[in-house]
Amino acid sequence: MRLKAGKPINALLTLCLIFPWTLNAQKTARISLPEQFARLGYEPIELQRTAENHLFLFGKLNGRRRSVLVDSGWSFTTVSTNAARKLPSSRGGGTNEPPSVLIEELKLGRNSFSNQLTRVERMVFDGQATPFEVVLGCDFLRRHFAVIDCLNQRLYVRSSAPTEQEQIKLEGILRANGFEAVALDLKNPLAITCPARVNDQPVEMLVDTGAVWSTLDVRQLDRLGLRALPTLAKISGVGRTGTRGVAVGEAESFALGDVRMKDANFALMDLSDWGLAAPGKELSEVQGILGGAELLANGALIDCHRLKLWVKRGGGNGIRIVTQPAR
């Protein structure tokens, strides 16, 4: 029996095609993520992290040093009333809207942003002024094609939207580095949400880098098969939401999209105080918050422009809330 010459030739050609691609993928994986982002036209902004899992930096607002919170769960970029007193172009808002100002220059790291329209609000926790004076909200993150690297504390921005080829290359880089994508959704009022499953039941969660913990609405306990355990932990919201005690519930399983996470526990509270999960209201379908602790634990990158959450499978140990019995 004679061997057909075509078979070994085709196999050799296939090997020649695969081998260089494999070397390129391995070479790409060895280059640091910041360098790969830079090659694709992204500018990095270094962030810091507080003990409450808030990502922030000190920037300059019209030349004055200000503390700036990066908050994917905050709809519209906001300046505190104190900081806004020095800003020009102030104007009143609508009937149900806060006033707004035009920031002539906002400097974040080496990057400058001009003519940024922002809202003005009195931002307080428990009657005390918040430690931040500017909040970069979802509108800013979308407008500047941002990617938030929660683990490495970087905010990447661009001056223009990535081309389709650049986006394909970026996603290939992330997959080569062990990330998997979860498709996100954009809501009105402006919010980015993520499909999740808790104990194999669907939950839509707000993607919120400004939240301390991941949280579920108390009305979902029975549906999700969770038991509320009292804790000494408390959480504060801006403005009239005040301070709330929180319970905790431990889930046997937790997944973001099709990517299963390690088991996690969640803060449990009435999310209607935060404008979510209230029956008959806007965003009533959003019944949970994917917070800073889980985003950090799973090495998350949030692509605010292409609406994708990149996580590593089984990447985290979940949040841990002190579960001492409340007195």
JSON list of C-alpha atoms in Angstrom, two decimals, residues 52-212:
[
{"chain": "A", "resi": 52, "resn": "GLU", "atom": "CA", "xyz": [-13.61, 50.11, 51.93]},
{"chain": "A", "resi": 53, "resn": "ASN", "atom": "CA", "xyz": [-12.57, 48.89, 48.44]},
{"chain": "A", "resi": 54, "resn": "HIS", "atom": "CA", "xyz": [-13.04, 52.31, 46.86]},
{"chain": "A", "resi": 55, "resn": "LEU", "atom": "CA", "xyz": [-10.79, 53.10, 43.88]},
{"chain": "A", "resi": 56, "resn": "PHE", "atom": "CA", "xyz": [-9.65, 56.71, 43.90]},
{"chain": "A", "resi": 57, "resn": "LEU", "atom": "CA", "xyz": [-6.86, 59.15, 43.07]},
{"chain": "A", "resi": 58, "resn": "PHE", "atom": "CA", "xyz": [-5.92, 62.75, 43.70]},
{"chain": "A", "resi": 59, "resn": "GLY", "atom": "CA", "xyz": [-6.46, 64.83, 40.59]},
{"chain": "A", "resi": 60, "resn": "LYS", "atom": "CA", "xyz": [-6.71, 68.52, 39.75]},
{"chain": "A", "resi": 61, "resn": "LEU", "atom": "CA", "xyz": [-9.99, 70.25, 39.03]},
{"chain": "A", "resi": 62, "resn": "ASN", "atom": "CA", "xyz": [-9.31, 73.57, 37.29]},
{"chain": "A", "resi": 63, "resn": "GLY", "atom": "CA", "xyz": [-5.87, 73.53, 38.90]},
{"chain": "A", "resi": 64, "resn": "ARG", "atom": "CA", "xyz": [-7.02, 72.71, 42.44]},
{"chain": "A", "resi": 65, "resn": "ARG", "atom": "CA", "xyz": [-6.13, 69.36, 44.04]},
{"chain": "A", "resi": 66, "resn": "ARG", "atom": "CA", "xyz": [-9.20, 67.22, 44.60]},
{"chain": "A", "resi": 67, "resn": "SER", "atom": "CA", "xyz": [-9.90, 63.65, 45.70]},
{"chain": "A", "resi": 68, "resn": "VAL", "atom": "CA", "xyz": [-11.58, 61.70, 42.88]},
{"chain": "A", "resi": 69, "resn": "LEU", "atom": "CA", "xyz": [-13.60, 58.49, 43.27]},
{"chain": "A", "resi": 70, "resn": "VAL", "atom": "CA", "xyz": [-13.90, 56.08, 40.31]},
{"chain": "A", "resi": 71, "resn": "ASP", "atom": "CA", "xyz": [-17.41, 54.65, 40.62]},
{"chain": "A", "resi": 72, "resn": "SER", "atom": "CA", "xyz": [-18.93, 52.50, 37.88]},
{"chain": "A", "resi": 73, "resn": "GLY", "atom": "CA", "xyz": [-22.18, 52.32, 39.87]},
{"chain": "A", "resi": 74, "resn": "TRP", "atom": "CA", "xyz": [-22.67, 56.12, 39.90]},
{"chain": "A", "resi": 75, "resn": "SER", "atom": "CA", "xyz": [-24.69, 57.27, 36.90]},
{"chain": "A", "resi": 76, "resn": "PHE", "atom": "CA", "xyz": [-23.46, 60.82, 36.34]},
{"chain": "A", "resi": 77, "resn": "THR", "atom": "CA", "xyz": [-20.14, 62.46, 37.16]},
{"chain": "A", "resi": 78, "resn": "THR", "atom": "CA", "xyz": [-20.62, 64.68, 40.21]},
{"chain": "A", "resi": 79, "resn": "VAL", "atom": "CA", "xyz": [-18.76, 67.42, 42.06]},
{"chain": "A", "resi": 80, "resn": "SER", "atom": "CA", "xyz": [-19.43, 68.20, 45.72]},
{"chain": "A", "resi": 81, "resn": "THR", "atom": "CA", "xyz": [-21.04, 71.53, 46.51]},
{"chain": "A", "resi": 82, "resn": "ASN", "atom": "CA", "xyz": [-17.90, 72.71, 48.30]},
{"chain": "A", "resi": 83, "resn": "ALA", "atom": "CA", "xyz": [-15.65, 72.00, 45.33]},
{"chain": "A", "resi": 84, "resn": "ALA", "atom": "CA", "xyz": [-18.17, 73.49, 42.89]},
{"chain": "A", "resi": 85, "resn": "ARG", "atom": "CA", "xyz": [-18.07, 76.91, 44.54]},
{"chain": "A", "resi": 86, "resn": "LYS", "atom": "CA", "xyz": [-14.84, 77.68, 42.73]},
{"chain": "A", "resi": 87, "resn": "LEU", "atom": "CA", "xyz": [-16.11, 76.56, 39.33]},
{"chain": "A", "resi": 88, "resn": "PRO", "atom": "CA", "xyz": [-17.47, 78.82, 36.57]},
{"chain": "A", "resi": 89, "resn": "SER", "atom": "CA", "xyz": [-20.48, 78.24, 34.33]},
{"chain": "A", "resi": 90, "resn": "SER", "atom": "CA", "xyz": [-22.79, 77.11, 37.11]},
{"chain": "A", "resi": 91, "resn": "ARG", "atom": "CA", "xyz": [-26.40, 76.64, 36.10]},
{"chain": "A", "resi": 92, "resn": "GLY", "atom": "CA", "xyz": [-29.54, 75.28, 37.71]},
{"chain": "A", "resi": 93, "resn": "GLY", "atom": "CA", "xyz": [-30.84, 71.80, 36.97]},
{"chain": "A", "resi": 94, "resn": "GLY", "atom": "CA", "xyz": [-34.34, 70.81, 35.92]},
{"chain": "A", "resi": 95, "resn": "THR", "atom": "CA", "xyz": [-37.26, 70.29, 38.27]},
{"chain": "A", "resi": 96, "resn": "ASN", "atom": "CA", "xyz": [-35.96, 66.95, 39.53]},
{"chain": "A", "resi": 97, "resn": "GLU", "atom": "CA", "xyz": [-32.30, 67.35, 38.59]},
{"chain": "A", "resi": 98, "resn": "PRO", "atom": "CA", "xyz": [-29.40, 68.80, 40.57]},
{"chain": "A", "resi": 99, "resn": "PRO", "atom": "CA", "xyz": [-27.55, 71.85, 39.18]},
{"chain": "A", "resi": 100, "resn": "SER", "atom": "CA", "xyz": [-24.51, 71.28, 36.98]},
{"chain": "A", "resi": 101, "resn": "VAL", "atom": "CA", "xyz": [-21.21, 72.99, 36.21]},
{"chain": "A", "resi": 102, "resn": "LEU", "atom": "CA", "xyz": [-18.69, 72.87, 33.40]},
{"chain": "A", "resi": 103, "resn": "ILE", "atom": "CA", "xyz": [-15.22, 71.71, 34.41]},
{"chain": "A", "resi": 104, "resn": "GLU", "atom": "CA", "xyz": [-12.77, 73.49, 32.13]},
{"chain": "A", "resi": 105, "resn": "GLU", "atom": "CA", "xyz": [-9.94, 71.07, 32.95]},
{"chain": "A", "resi": 106, "resn": "LEU", "atom": "CA", "xyz": [-9.82, 67.85, 34.94]},
{"chain": "A", "resi": 107, "resn": "LYS", "atom": "CA", "xyz": [-6.32, 66.44, 35.27]},
{"chain": "A", "resi": 108, "resn": "LEU", "atom": "CA", "xyz": [-6.01, 62.77, 36.23]},
{"chain": "A", "resi": 109, "resn": "GLY", "atom": "CA", "xyz": [-2.43, 61.52, 36.31]},
{"chain": "A", "resi": 110, "resn": "ARG", "atom": "CA", "xyz": [-0.85, 62.58, 33.02]},
{"chain": "A", "resi": 111, "resn": "ASN", "atom": "CA", "xyz": [-4.22, 62.91, 31.30]},
{"chain": "A", "resi": 112, "resn": "SER", "atom": "CA", "xyz": [-6.27, 66.09, 30.95]},
{"chain": "A", "resi": 113, "resn": "PHE", "atom": "CA", "xyz": [-9.98, 66.25, 30.14]},
{"chain": "A", "resi": 114, "resn": "SER", "atom": "CA", "xyz": [-11.56, 69.53, 29.08]},
{"chain": "A", "resi": 115, "resn": "ASN", "atom": "CA", "xyz": [-15.13, 70.87, 29.12]},
{"chain": "A", "resi": 116, "resn": "GLN", "atom": "CA", "xyz": [-16.60, 68.10, 31.30]},
{"chain": "A", "resi": 117, "resn": "LEU", "atom": "CA", "xyz": [-20.22, 68.79, 32.26]},
{"chain": "A", "resi": 118, "resn": "THR", "atom": "CA", "xyz": [-20.88, 67.48, 35.77]},
{"chain": "A", "resi": 119, "resn": "ARG", "atom": "CA", "xyz": [-23.64, 67.54, 38.34]},
{"chain": "A", "resi": 120, "resn": "VAL", "atom": "CA", "xyz": [-23.33, 69.29, 41.67]},
{"chain": "A", "resi": 121, "resn": "GLU", "atom": "CA", "xyz": [-24.55, 67.58, 44.83]},
{"chain": "A", "resi": 122, "resn": "ARG", "atom": "CA", "xyz": [-24.05, 67.80, 48.56]},
{"chain": "A", "resi": 123, "resn": "MET", "atom": "CA", "xyz": [-22.28, 64.51, 49.23]},
{"chain": "A", "resi": 124, "resn": "VAL", "atom": "CA", "xyz": [-22.39, 63.35, 52.85]},
{"chain": "A", "resi": 125, "resn": "PHE", "atom": "CA", "xyz": [-22.14, 60.07, 54.77]},
{"chain": "A", "resi": 126, "resn": "ASP", "atom": "CA", "xyz": [-23.96, 60.14, 58.11]},
{"chain": "A", "resi": 127, "resn": "GLY", "atom": "CA", "xyz": [-24.03, 63.91, 58.08]},
{"chain": "A", "resi": 128, "resn": "GLN", "atom": "CA", "xyz": [-20.28, 64.12, 57.43]},
{"chain": "A", "resi": 129, "resn": "ALA", "atom": "CA", "xyz": [-18.71, 65.28, 54.18]},
{"chain": "A", "resi": 130, "resn": "THR", "atom": "CA", "xyz": [-17.50, 62.41, 52.03]},
{"chain": "A", "resi": 131, "resn": "PRO", "atom": "CA", "xyz": [-13.71, 61.95, 51.72]},
{"chain": "A", "resi": 132, "resn": "PHE", "atom": "CA", "xyz": [-14.01, 62.45, 47.95]},
{"chain": "A", "resi": 133, "resn": "GLU", "atom": "CA", "xyz": [-14.90, 65.68, 46.14]},
{"chain": "A", "resi": 134, "resn": "VAL", "atom": "CA", "xyz": [-15.40, 64.39, 42.60]},
{"chain": "A", "resi": 135, "resn": "VAL", "atom": "CA", "xyz": [-17.07, 61.16, 41.47]},
{"chain": "A", "resi": 136, "resn": "LEU", "atom": "CA", "xyz": [-16.27, 59.84, 37.99]},
{"chain": "A", "resi": 137, "resn": "GLY", "atom": "CA", "xyz": [-19.51, 58.20, 37.01]},
{"chain": "A", "resi": 138, "resn": "CYS", "atom": "CA", "xyz": [-20.70, 55.86, 34.32]},
{"chain": "A", "resi": 139, "resn": "ASP", "atom": "CA", "xyz": [-21.14, 58.73, 31.85]},
{"chain": "A", "resi": 140, "resn": "PHE", "atom": "CA", "xyz": [-17.45, 59.72, 32.08]},
{"chain": "A", "resi": 141, "resn": "LEU", "atom": "CA", "xyz": [-16.31, 56.09, 31.86]},
{"chain": "A", "resi": 142, "resn": "ARG", "atom": "CA", "xyz": [-18.41, 55.47, 28.77]},
{"chain": "A", "resi": 143, "resn": "ARG", "atom": "CA", "xyz": [-17.45, 58.77, 27.13]},
{"chain": "A", "resi": 144, "resn": "HIS", "atom": "CA", "xyz": [-13.73, 58.03, 27.46]},
{"chain": "A", "resi": 145, "resn": "PHE", "atom": "CA", "xyz": [-13.90, 54.32, 26.47]},
{"chain": "A", "resi": 146, "resn": "ALA", "atom": "CA", "xyz": [-12.61, 53.30, 29.89]},
{"chain": "A", "resi": 147, "resn": "VAL", "atom": "CA", "xyz": [-11.38, 49.95, 31.13]},
{"chain": "A", "resi": 148, "resn": "ILE", "atom": "CA", "xyz": [-11.11, 49.59, 34.92]},
{"chain": "A", "resi": 149, "resn": "ASP", "atom": "CA", "xyz": [-8.49, 47.11, 36.17]},
{"chain": "A", "resi": 150, "resn": "CYS", "atom": "CA", "xyz": [-9.83, 46.40, 39.67]},
{"chain": "A", "resi": 151, "resn": "LEU", "atom": "CA", "xyz": [-6.95, 44.14, 40.77]},
{"chain": "A", "resi": 152, "resn": "ASN", "atom": "CA", "xyz": [-4.03, 46.28, 39.59]},
{"chain": "A", "resi": 153, "resn": "GLN", "atom": "CA", "xyz": [-5.75, 49.58, 40.42]},
{"chain": "A", "resi": 154, "resn": "ARG", "atom": "CA", "xyz": [-5.61, 51.24, 37.02]},
{"chain": "A", "resi": 155, "resn": "LEU", "atom": "CA", "xyz": [-8.06, 53.19, 34.94]},
{"chain": "A", "resi": 156, "resn": "TYR", "atom": "CA", "xyz": [-7.37, 53.00, 31.20]},
{"chain": "A", "resi": 157, "resn": "VAL", "atom": "CA", "xyz": [-8.86, 55.68, 28.91]},
{"chain": "A", "resi": 158, "resn": "ARG", "atom": "CA", "xyz": [-8.74, 56.52, 25.20]},
{"chain": "A", "resi": 159, "resn": "SER", "atom": "CA", "xyz": [-9.31, 59.64, 23.13]},
{"chain": "A", "resi": 160, "resn": "SER", "atom": "CA", "xyz": [-11.38, 57.68, 20.59]},
{"chain": "A", "resi": 161, "resn": "ALA", "atom": "CA", "xyz": [-13.19, 54.37, 20.40]},
{"chain": "A", "resi": 162, "resn": "PRO", "atom": "CA", "xyz": [-11.00, 51.35, 19.63]},
{"chain": "A", "resi": 163, "resn": "THR", "atom": "CA", "xyz": [-11.28, 50.02, 16.11]},
{"chain": "A", "resi": 164, "resn": "GLU", "atom": "CA", "xyz": [-12.75, 46.58, 15.59]},
{"chain": "A", "resi": 165, "resn": "GLN", "atom": "CA", "xyz": [-9.25, 45.21, 14.96]},
{"chain": "A", "resi": 166, "resn": "GLU", "atom": "CA", "xyz": [-7.93, 46.81, 18.17]},
{"chain": "A", "resi": 167, "resn": "GLN", "atom": "CA", "xyz": [-10.85, 45.40, 20.13]},
{"chain": "A", "resi": 168, "resn": "ILE", "atom": "CA", "xyz": [-10.25, 41.89, 18.75]},
{"chain": "A", "resi": 169, "resn": "LYS", "atom": "CA", "xyz": [-6.58, 42.16, 19.66]},
{"chain": "A", "resi": 170, "resn": "LEU", "atom": "CA", "xyz": [-7.39, 43.40, 23.18]},
{"chain": "A", "resi": 171, "resn": "GLU", "atom": "CA", "xyz": [-9.79, 40.54, 23.78]},
{"chain": "A", "resi": 172, "resn": "GLY", "atom": "CA", "xyz": [-7.22, 38.06, 22.48]},
{"chain": "A", "resi": 173, "resn": "ILE", "atom": "CA", "xyz": [-4.67, 39.48, 24.92]},
{"chain": "A", "resi": 174, "resn": "LEU", "atom": "CA", "xyz": [-7.06, 39.14, 27.84]},
{"chain": "A", "resi": 175, "resn": "ARG", "atom": "CA", "xyz": [-7.92, 35.54, 26.94]},
{"chain": "A", "resi": 176, "resn": "ALA", "atom": "CA", "xyz": [-4.20, 34.75, 26.62]},
{"chain": "A", "resi": 177, "resn": "ASN", "atom": "CA", "xyz": [-3.82, 36.07, 30.17]},
{"chain": "A", "resi": 178, "resn": "GLY", "atom": "CA", "xyz": [-6.51, 33.72, 31.49]},
{"chain": "A", "resi": 179, "resn": "PHE", "atom": "CA", "xyz": [-9.55, 36.01, 31.47]},
{"chain": "A", "resi": 180, "resn": "GLU", "atom": "CA", "xyz": [-13.07, 35.09, 30.39]},
{"chain": "A", "resi": 181, "resn": "ALA", "atom": "CA", "xyz": [-15.70, 37.56, 29.23]},
{"chain": "A", "resi": 182, "resn": "VAL", "atom": "CA", "xyz": [-19.16, 38.17, 30.66]},
{"chain": "A", "resi": 183, "resn": "ALA", "atom": "CA", "xyz": [-21.49, 40.33, 28.55]},
{"chain": "A", "resi": 184, "resn": "LEU", "atom": "CA", "xyz": [-22.88, 43.34, 30.41]},
{"chain": "A", "resi": 185, "resn": "ASP", "atom": "CA", "xyz": [-26.03, 45.37, 29.87]},
{"chain": "A", "resi": 186, "resn": "LEU", "atom": "CA", "xyz": [-26.62, 49.13, 29.79]},
{"chain": "A", "resi": 187, "resn": "LYS", "atom": "CA", "xyz": [-29.69, 50.43, 31.61]},
{"chain": "A", "resi": 188, "resn": "ASN", "atom": "CA", "xyz": [-31.73, 53.61, 31.69]},
{"chain": "A", "resi": 189, "resn": "PRO", "atom": "CA", "xyz": [-31.24, 55.48, 34.04]},
{"chain": "A", "resi": 190, "resn": "LEU", "atom": "CA", "xyz": [-27.56, 55.05, 33.22]},
{"chain": "A", "resi": 191, "resn": "ALA", "atom": "CA", "xyz": [-26.23, 51.90, 34.87]},
{"chain": "A", "resi": 192, "resn": "ILE", "atom": "CA", "xyz": [-24.10, 48.90, 33.88]},
{"chain": "A", "resi": 193, "resn": "THR", "atom": "CA", "xyz": [-25.40, 45.52, 35.02]},
{"chain": "A", "resi": 194, "resn": "CYS", "atom": "CA", "xyz": [-24.14, 41.94, 34.95]},
{"chain": "A", "resi": 195, "resn": "PRO", "atom": "CA", "xyz": [-26.14, 38.70, 34.68]},
{"chain": "A", "resi": 196, "resn": "ALA", "atom": "CA", "xyz": [-25.38, 36.41, 37.61]},
{"chain": "A", "resi": 197, "resn": "ARG", "atom": "CA", "xyz": [-26.64, 33.22, 39.19]},
{"chain": "A", "resi": 198, "resn": "VAL", "atom": "CA", "xyz": [-26.82, 32.74, 42.95]},
{"chain": "A", "resi": 199, "resn": "ASN", "atom": "CA", "xyz": [-27.59, 29.17, 44.01]},
{"chain": "A", "resi": 200, "resn": "ASP", "atom": "CA", "xyz": [-28.47, 28.59, 40.33]},
{"chain": "A", "resi": 201, "resn": "GLN", "atom": "CA", "xyz": [-31.13, 31.33, 40.35]},
{"chain": "A", "resi": 202, "resn": "PRO", "atom": "CA", "xyz": [-30.79, 34.36, 38.02]},
{"chain": "A", "resi": 203, "resn": "VAL", "atom": "CA", "xyz": [-29.97, 37.77, 39.52]},
{"chain": "A", "resi": 204, "resn": "GLU", "atom": "CA", "xyz": [-29.17, 40.97, 37.65]},
{"chain": "A", "resi": 205, "resn": "MET", "atom": "CA", "xyz": [-26.44, 42.88, 39.51]},
{"chain": "A", "resi": 206, "resn": "LEU", "atom": "CA", "xyz": [-25.24, 46.47, 39.25]},
{"chain": "A", "resi": 207, "resn": "VAL", "atom": "CA", "xyz": [-21.49, 46.56, 38.48]},
{"chain": "A", "resi": 208, "resn": "ASP", "atom": "CA", "xyz": [-20.37, 48.94, 41.20]},
{"chain": "A", "resi": 209, "resn": "THR", "atom": "CA", "xyz": [-16.72, 49.70, 41.97]},
{"chain": "A", "resi": 210, "resn": "GLY", "atom": "CA", "xyz": [-17.97, 52.18, 44.59]},
{"chain": "A", "resi": 211, "resn": "ALA", "atom": "CA", "xyz": [-19.69, 49.50, 46.69]},
{"chain": "A", "resi": 212, "resn": "VAL", "atom": "CA", "xyz": [-17.83, 47.97, 49.63]}
]
